PDB file of C-alpha atoms in Angstrom:
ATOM      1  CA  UNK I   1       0.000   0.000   0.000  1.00  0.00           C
ATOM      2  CA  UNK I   2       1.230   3.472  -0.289  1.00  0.00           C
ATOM      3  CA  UNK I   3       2.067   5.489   2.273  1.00  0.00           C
ATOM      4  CA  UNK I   4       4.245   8.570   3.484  1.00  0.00           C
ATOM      5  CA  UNK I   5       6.085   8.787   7.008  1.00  0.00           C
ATOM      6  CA  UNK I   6       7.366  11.349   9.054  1.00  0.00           C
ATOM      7  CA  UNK I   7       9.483  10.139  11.307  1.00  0.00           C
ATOM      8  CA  UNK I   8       9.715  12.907  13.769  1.00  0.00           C
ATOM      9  CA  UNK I   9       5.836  13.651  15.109  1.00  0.00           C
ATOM     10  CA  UNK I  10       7.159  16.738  17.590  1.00  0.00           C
ATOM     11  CA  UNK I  11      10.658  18.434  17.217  1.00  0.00           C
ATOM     12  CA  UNK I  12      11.532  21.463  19.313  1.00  0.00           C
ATOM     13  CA  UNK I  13      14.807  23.540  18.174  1.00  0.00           C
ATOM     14  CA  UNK I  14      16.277  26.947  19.762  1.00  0.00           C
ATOM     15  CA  UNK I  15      16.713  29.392  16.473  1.00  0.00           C
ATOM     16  CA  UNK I  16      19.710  29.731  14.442  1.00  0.00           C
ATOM     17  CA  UNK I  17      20.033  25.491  15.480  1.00  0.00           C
ATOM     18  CA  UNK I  18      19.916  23.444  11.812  1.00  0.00           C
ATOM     19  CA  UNK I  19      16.893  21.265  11.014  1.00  0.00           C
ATOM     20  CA  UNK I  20      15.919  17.970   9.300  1.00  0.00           C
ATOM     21  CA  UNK I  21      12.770  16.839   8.772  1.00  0.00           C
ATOM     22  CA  UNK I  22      12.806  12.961   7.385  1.00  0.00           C
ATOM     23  CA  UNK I  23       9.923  12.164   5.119  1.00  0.00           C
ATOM     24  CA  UNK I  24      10.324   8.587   3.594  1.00  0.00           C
ATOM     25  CA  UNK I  25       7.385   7.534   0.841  1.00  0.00           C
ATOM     26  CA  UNK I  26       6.123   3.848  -0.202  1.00  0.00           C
ATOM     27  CA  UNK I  27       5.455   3.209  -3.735  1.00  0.00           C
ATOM     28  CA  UNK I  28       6.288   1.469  -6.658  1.00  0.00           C
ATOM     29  CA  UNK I  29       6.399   4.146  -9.573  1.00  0.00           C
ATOM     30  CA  UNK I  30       7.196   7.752 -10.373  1.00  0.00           C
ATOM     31  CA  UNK I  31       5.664  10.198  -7.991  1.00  0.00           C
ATOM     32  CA  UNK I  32       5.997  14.114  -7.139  1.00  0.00           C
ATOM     33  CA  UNK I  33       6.949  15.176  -3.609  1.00  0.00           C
ATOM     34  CA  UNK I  34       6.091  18.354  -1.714  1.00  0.00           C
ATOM     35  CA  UNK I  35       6.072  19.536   1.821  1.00  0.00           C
ATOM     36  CA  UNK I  36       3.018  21.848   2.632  1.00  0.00           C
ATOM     37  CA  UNK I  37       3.505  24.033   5.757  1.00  0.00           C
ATOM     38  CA  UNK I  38       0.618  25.083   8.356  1.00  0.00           C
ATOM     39  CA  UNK I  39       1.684  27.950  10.666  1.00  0.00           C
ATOM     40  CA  UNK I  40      -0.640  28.439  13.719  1.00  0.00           C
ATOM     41  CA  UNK I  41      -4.289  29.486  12.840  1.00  0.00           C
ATOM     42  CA  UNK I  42      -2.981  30.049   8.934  1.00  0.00           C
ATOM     43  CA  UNK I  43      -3.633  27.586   5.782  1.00  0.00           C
ATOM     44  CA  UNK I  44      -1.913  24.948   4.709  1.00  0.00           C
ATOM     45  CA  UNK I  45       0.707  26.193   1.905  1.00  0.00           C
ATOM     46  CA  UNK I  46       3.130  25.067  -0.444  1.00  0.00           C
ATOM     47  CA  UNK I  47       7.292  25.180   0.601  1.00  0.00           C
ATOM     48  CA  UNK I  48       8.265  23.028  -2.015  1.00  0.00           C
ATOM     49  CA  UNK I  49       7.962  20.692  -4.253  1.00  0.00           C
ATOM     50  CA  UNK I  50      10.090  18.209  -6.482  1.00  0.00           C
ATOM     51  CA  UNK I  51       9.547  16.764 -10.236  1.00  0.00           C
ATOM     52  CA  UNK I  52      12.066  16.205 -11.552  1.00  0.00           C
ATOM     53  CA  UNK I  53      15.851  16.944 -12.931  1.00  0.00           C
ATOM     54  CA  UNK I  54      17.441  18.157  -9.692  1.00  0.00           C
ATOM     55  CA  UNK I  55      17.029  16.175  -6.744  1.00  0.00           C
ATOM     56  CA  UNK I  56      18.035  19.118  -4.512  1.00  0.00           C
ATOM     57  CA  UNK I  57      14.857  21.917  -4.421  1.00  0.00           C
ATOM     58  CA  UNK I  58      14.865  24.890  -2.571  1.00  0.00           C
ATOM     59  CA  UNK I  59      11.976  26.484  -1.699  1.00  0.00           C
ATOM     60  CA  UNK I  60      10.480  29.769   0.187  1.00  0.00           C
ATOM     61  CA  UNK I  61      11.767  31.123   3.384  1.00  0.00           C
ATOM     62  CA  UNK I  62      15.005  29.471   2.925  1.00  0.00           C
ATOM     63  CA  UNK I  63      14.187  25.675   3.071  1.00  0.00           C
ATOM     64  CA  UNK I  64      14.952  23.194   0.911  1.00  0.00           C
ATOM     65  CA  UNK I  65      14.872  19.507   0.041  1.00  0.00           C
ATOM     66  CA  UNK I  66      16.862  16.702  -1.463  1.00  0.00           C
ATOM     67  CA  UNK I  67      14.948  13.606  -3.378  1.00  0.00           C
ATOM     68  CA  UNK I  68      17.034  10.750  -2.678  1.00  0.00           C
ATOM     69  CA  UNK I  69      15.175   8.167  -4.891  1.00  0.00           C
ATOM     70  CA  UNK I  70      17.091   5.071  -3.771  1.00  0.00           C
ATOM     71  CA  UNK I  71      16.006   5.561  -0.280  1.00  0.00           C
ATOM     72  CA  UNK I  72      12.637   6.944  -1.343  1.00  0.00           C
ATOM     73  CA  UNK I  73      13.503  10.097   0.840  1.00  0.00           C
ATOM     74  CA  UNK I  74      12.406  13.181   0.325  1.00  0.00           C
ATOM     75  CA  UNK I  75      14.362  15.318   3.754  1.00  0.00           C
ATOM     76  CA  UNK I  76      13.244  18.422   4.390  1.00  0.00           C
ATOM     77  CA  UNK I  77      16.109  20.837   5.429  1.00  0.00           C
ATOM     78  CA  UNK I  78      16.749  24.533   6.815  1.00  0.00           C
ATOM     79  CA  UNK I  79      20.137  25.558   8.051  1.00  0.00           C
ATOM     80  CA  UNK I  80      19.696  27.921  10.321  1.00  0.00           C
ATOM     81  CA  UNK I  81      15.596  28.465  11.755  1.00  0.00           C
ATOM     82  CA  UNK I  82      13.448  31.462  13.253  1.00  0.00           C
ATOM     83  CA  UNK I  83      11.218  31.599  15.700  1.00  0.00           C
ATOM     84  CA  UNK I  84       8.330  32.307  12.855  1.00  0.00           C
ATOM     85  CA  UNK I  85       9.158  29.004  11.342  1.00  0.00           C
ATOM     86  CA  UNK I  86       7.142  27.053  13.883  1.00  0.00           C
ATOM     87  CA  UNK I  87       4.435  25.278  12.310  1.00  0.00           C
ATOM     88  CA  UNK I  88       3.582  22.075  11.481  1.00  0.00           C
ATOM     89  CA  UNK I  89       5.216  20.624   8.582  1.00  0.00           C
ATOM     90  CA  UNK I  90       3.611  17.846   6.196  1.00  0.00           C
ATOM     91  CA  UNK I  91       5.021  15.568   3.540  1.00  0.00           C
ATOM     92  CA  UNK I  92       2.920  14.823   0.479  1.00  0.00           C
ATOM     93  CA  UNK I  93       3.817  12.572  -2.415  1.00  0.00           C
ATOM     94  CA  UNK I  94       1.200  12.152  -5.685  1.00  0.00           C
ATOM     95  CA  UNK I  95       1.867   9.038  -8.084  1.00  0.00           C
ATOM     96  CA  UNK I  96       2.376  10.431 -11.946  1.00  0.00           C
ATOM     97  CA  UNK I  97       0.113   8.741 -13.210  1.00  0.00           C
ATOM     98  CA  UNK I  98      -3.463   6.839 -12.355  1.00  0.00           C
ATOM     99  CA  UNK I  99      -5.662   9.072  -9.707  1.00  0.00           C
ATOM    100  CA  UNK I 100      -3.522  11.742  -9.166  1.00  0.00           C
ATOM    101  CA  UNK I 101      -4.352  11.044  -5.047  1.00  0.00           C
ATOM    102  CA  UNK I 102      -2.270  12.962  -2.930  1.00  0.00           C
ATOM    103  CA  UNK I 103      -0.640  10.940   0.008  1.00  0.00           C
ATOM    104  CA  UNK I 104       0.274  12.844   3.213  1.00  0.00           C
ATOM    105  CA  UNK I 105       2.330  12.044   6.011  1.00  0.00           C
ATOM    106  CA  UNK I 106       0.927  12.649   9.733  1.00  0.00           C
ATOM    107  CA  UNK I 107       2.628  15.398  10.124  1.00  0.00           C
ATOM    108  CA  UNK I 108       5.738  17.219  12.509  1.00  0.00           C
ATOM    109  CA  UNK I 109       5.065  19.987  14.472  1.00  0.00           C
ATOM    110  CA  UNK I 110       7.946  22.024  15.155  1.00  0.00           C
ATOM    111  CA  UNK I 111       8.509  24.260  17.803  1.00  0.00           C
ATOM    112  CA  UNK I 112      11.308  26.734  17.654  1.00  0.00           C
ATOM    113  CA  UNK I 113      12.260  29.113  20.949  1.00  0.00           C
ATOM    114  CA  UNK I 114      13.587  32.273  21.118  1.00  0.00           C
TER     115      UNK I 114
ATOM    116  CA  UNK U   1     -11.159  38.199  -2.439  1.00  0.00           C
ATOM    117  CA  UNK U   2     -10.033  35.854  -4.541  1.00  0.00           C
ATOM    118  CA  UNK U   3      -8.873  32.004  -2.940  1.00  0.00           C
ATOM    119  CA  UNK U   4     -10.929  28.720  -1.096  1.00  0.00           C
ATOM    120  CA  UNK U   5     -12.988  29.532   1.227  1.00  0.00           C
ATOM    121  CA  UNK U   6     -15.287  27.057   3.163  1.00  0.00           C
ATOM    122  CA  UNK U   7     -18.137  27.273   6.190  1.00  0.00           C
ATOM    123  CA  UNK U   8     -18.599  27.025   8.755  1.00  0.00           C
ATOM    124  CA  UNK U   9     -15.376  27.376  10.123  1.00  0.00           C
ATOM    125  CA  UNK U  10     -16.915  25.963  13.441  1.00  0.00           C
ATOM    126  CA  UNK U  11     -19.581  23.666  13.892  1.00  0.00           C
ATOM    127  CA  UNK U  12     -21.267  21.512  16.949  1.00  0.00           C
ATOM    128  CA  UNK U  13     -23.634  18.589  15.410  1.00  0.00           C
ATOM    129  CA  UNK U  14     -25.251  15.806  17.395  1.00  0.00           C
ATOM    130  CA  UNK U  15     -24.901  12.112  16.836  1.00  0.00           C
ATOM    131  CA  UNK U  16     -27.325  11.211  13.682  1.00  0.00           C
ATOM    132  CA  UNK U  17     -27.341  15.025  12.340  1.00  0.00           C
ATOM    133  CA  UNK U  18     -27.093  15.601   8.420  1.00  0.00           C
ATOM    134  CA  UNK U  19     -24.213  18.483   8.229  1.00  0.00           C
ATOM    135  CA  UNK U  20     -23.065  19.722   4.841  1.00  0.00           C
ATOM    136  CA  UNK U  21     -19.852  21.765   4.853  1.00  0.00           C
ATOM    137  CA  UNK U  22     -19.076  24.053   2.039  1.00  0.00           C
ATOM    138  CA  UNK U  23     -16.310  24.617   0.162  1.00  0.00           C
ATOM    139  CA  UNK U  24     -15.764  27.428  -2.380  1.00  0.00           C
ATOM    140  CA  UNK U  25     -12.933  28.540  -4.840  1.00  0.00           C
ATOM    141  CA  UNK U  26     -13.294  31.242  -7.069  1.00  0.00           C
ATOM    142  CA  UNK U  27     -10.251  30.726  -9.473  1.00  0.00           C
ATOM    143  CA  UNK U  28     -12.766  28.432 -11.389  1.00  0.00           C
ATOM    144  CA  UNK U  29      -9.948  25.256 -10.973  1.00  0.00           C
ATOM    145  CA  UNK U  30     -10.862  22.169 -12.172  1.00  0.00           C
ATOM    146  CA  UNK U  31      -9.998  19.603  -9.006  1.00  0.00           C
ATOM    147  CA  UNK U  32     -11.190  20.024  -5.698  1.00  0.00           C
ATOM    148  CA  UNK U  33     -10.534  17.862  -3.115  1.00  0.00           C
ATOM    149  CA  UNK U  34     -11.832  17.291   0.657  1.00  0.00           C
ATOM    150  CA  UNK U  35      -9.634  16.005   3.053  1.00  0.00           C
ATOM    151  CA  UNK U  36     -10.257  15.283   6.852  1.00  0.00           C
ATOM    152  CA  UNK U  37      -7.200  15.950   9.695  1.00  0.00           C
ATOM    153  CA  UNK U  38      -6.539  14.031  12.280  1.00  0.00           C
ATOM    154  CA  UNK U  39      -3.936  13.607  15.145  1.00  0.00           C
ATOM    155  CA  UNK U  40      -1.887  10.321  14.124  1.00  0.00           C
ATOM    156  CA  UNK U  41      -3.286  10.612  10.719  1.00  0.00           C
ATOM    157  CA  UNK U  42      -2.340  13.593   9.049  1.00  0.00           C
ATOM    158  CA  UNK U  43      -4.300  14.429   5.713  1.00  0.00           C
ATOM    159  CA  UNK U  44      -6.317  11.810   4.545  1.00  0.00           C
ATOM    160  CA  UNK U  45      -8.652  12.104   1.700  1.00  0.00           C
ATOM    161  CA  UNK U  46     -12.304  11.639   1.385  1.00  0.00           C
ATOM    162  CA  UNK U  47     -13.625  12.605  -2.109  1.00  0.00           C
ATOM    163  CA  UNK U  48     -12.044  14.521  -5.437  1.00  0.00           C
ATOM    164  CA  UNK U  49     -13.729  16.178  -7.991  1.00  0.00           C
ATOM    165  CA  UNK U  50     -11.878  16.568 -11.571  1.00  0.00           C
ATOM    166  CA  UNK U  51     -15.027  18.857 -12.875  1.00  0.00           C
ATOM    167  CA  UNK U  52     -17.971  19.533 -12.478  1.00  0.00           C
ATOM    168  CA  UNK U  53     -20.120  16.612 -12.084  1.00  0.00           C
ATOM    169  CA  UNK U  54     -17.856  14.441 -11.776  1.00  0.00           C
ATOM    170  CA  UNK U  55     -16.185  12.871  -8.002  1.00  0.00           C
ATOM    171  CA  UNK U  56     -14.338   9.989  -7.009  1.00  0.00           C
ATOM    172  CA  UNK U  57     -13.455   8.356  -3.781  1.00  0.00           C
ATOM    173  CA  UNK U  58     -10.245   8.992  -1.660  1.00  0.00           C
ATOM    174  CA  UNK U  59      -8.745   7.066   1.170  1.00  0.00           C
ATOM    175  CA  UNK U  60     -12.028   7.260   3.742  1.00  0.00           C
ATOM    176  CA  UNK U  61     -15.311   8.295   1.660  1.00  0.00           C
ATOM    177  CA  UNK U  62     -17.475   6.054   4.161  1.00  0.00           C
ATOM    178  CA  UNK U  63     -20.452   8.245   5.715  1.00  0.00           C
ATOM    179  CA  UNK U  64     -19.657  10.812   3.520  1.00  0.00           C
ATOM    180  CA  UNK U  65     -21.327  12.565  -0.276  1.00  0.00           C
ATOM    181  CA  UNK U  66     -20.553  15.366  -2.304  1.00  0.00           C
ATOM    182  CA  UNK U  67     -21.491  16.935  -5.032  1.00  0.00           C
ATOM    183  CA  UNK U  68     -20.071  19.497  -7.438  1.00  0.00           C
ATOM    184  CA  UNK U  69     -22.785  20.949  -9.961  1.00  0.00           C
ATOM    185  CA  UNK U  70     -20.941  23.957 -10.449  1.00  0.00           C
ATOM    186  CA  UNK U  71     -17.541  23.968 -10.483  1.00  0.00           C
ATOM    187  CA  UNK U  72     -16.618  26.804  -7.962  1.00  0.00           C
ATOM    188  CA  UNK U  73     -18.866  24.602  -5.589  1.00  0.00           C
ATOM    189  CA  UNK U  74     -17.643  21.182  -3.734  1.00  0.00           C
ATOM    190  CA  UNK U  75     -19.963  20.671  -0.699  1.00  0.00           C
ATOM    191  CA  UNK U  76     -19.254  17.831   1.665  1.00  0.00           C
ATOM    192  CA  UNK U  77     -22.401  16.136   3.484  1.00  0.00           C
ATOM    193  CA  UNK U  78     -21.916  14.010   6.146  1.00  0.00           C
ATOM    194  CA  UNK U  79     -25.428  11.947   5.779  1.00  0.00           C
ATOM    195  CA  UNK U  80     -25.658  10.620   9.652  1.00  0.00           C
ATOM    196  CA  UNK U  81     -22.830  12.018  11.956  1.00  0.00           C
ATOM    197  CA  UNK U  82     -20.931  10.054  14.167  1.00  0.00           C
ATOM    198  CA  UNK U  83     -18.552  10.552  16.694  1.00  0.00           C
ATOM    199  CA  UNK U  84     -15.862   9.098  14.766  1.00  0.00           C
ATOM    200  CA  UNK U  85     -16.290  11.929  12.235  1.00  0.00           C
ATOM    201  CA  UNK U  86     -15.462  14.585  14.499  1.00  0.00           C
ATOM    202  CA  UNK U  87     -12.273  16.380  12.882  1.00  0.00           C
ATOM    203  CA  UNK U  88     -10.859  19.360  11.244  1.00  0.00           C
ATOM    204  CA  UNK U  89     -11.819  19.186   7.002  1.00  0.00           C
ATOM    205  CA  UNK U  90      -9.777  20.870   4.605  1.00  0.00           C
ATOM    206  CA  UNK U  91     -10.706  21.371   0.783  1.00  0.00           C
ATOM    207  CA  UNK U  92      -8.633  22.036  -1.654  1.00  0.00           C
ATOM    208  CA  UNK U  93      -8.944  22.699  -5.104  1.00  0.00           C
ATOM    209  CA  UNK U  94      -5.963  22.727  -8.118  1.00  0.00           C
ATOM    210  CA  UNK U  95      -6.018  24.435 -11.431  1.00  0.00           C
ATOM    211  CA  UNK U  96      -5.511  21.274 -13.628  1.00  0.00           C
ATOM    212  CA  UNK U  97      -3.611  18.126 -13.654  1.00  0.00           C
ATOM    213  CA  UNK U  98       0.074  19.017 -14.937  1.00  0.00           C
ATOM    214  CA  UNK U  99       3.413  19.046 -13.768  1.00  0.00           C
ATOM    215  CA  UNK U 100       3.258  22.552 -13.654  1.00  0.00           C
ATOM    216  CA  UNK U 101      -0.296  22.654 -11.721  1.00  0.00           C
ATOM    217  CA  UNK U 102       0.307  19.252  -9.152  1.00  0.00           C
ATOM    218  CA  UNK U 103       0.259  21.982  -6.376  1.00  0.00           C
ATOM    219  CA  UNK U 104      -3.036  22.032  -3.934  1.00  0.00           C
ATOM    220  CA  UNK U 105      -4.571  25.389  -2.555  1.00  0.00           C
ATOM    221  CA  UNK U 106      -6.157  24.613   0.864  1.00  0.00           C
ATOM    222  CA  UNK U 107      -8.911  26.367   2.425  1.00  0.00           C
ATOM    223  CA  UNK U 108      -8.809  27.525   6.116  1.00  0.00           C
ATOM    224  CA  UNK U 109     -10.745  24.138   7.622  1.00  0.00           C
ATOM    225  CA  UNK U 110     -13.962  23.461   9.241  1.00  0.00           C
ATOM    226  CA  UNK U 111     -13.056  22.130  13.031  1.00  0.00           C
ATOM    227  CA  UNK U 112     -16.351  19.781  13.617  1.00  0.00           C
ATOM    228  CA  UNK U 113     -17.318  18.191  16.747  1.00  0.00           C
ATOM    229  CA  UNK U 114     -20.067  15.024  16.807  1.00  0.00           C
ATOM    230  CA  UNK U 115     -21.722  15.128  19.920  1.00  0.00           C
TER     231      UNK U 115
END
């Protein structure tokens, strides 16, 4: 069956510390990978997302991903995080072909202090 | 404004209630989606819509319909509420299905509680 998980469920970080979110995906042909953001009381919005050519994406506010297919990996990274990054993150893959379903992970809510 | 916007935002039913939730986009996209939020769970979807008049199941459609006769429009009914179905539910809509267009535009949610 497909599936997406998060390893990490909570994650709390002082700022300027480096972050890594792992998001690993289940599934036996092409898909497209994103991580959608929620920050408290907002929508759920896009950071980034991956389709193809280079496996390393960066996306707003300074995060970025690599897509390492041979692990089925899709890390979510930030070097150095803000107080206003805290939110929760979530992994979504969608197969390339067939439905089109979108397939989230449960989630990591990450709280940075100041 | 332009975006997804959906109602209630807040909503108390009782056991065995019919509740409809609505969702409603005004970039005229094609897909719409509603999804349902839960701790442990994450996002996990309960019906798409590639057009008007035309829906599909997701992941956990049981106790739930939709319909979509217009296409800005992609209400969610929940027939006969149960406790089990209290949970935040997020639609989403996308402009069409390309690698360009894959990404979703969520609403705000509906938090629902069964009682």
């Amino acid at each position: 069956a497909q599936s997406v998980s998060q390893h990490n469920h909570h994650v709390i970080l002082s700022e300027a510390a480096s972050l890594e979110l792992g998001c690993n995906y289940s599934y036996g042909g092409t898909v497209n990978l994103f991580w959608y953001v929620q920050y408290p009381g907002q929508h759920l919005q896009l950071l980034l997302k991956y389709f193809s050519g280079d496996p390393l994406v960066k996306g707003i506010k300074g995060f970025e991903a690599e897509f390492i297919k041979s692990k089925f990996s899709f890390n979510l990274r930030k070097p150095s995080v803000q107080w206003s990054d805290t939110a929760e993150y979530f992994c979504a893959v969608c197969p390339t072909s067939g439905t089109y379903k979108y397939i989230f992970g449960t989630g990591t809510r990450l709280k940075v202090l100041a | 404004d332009a975006g997804i916007t959906q109602s209630p935002r807040y909503k108390i039913t009782e056991t065995g209630r019919q509740v409809t939730l609505m969702c409603h986009q005004t970039w005229s996209h094609s897909y719409m989606f509603w999804y349902r939020q839960d701790l442990g769970h994450g996002l996990r979807l309960i019906y798409y819509s590639a057009a008007a008049d035309i829906t599909d199941k997701g992941e956990v459609p049981d106790g739930y319909v939709v319909s979509r006769s217009k296409t800005e429009n992609f209400p969610l009914t929940l027939e006969s509420a149960t406790r089990s179905q209290t949970s935040v539910y997020f639609c989403a809509s996308s402009e069409h299905w390309t690698e360009l267009s894959y990404e979703q535009y969520f609403g705000p949610g509906t938090r629902l509680t069964v009682t």
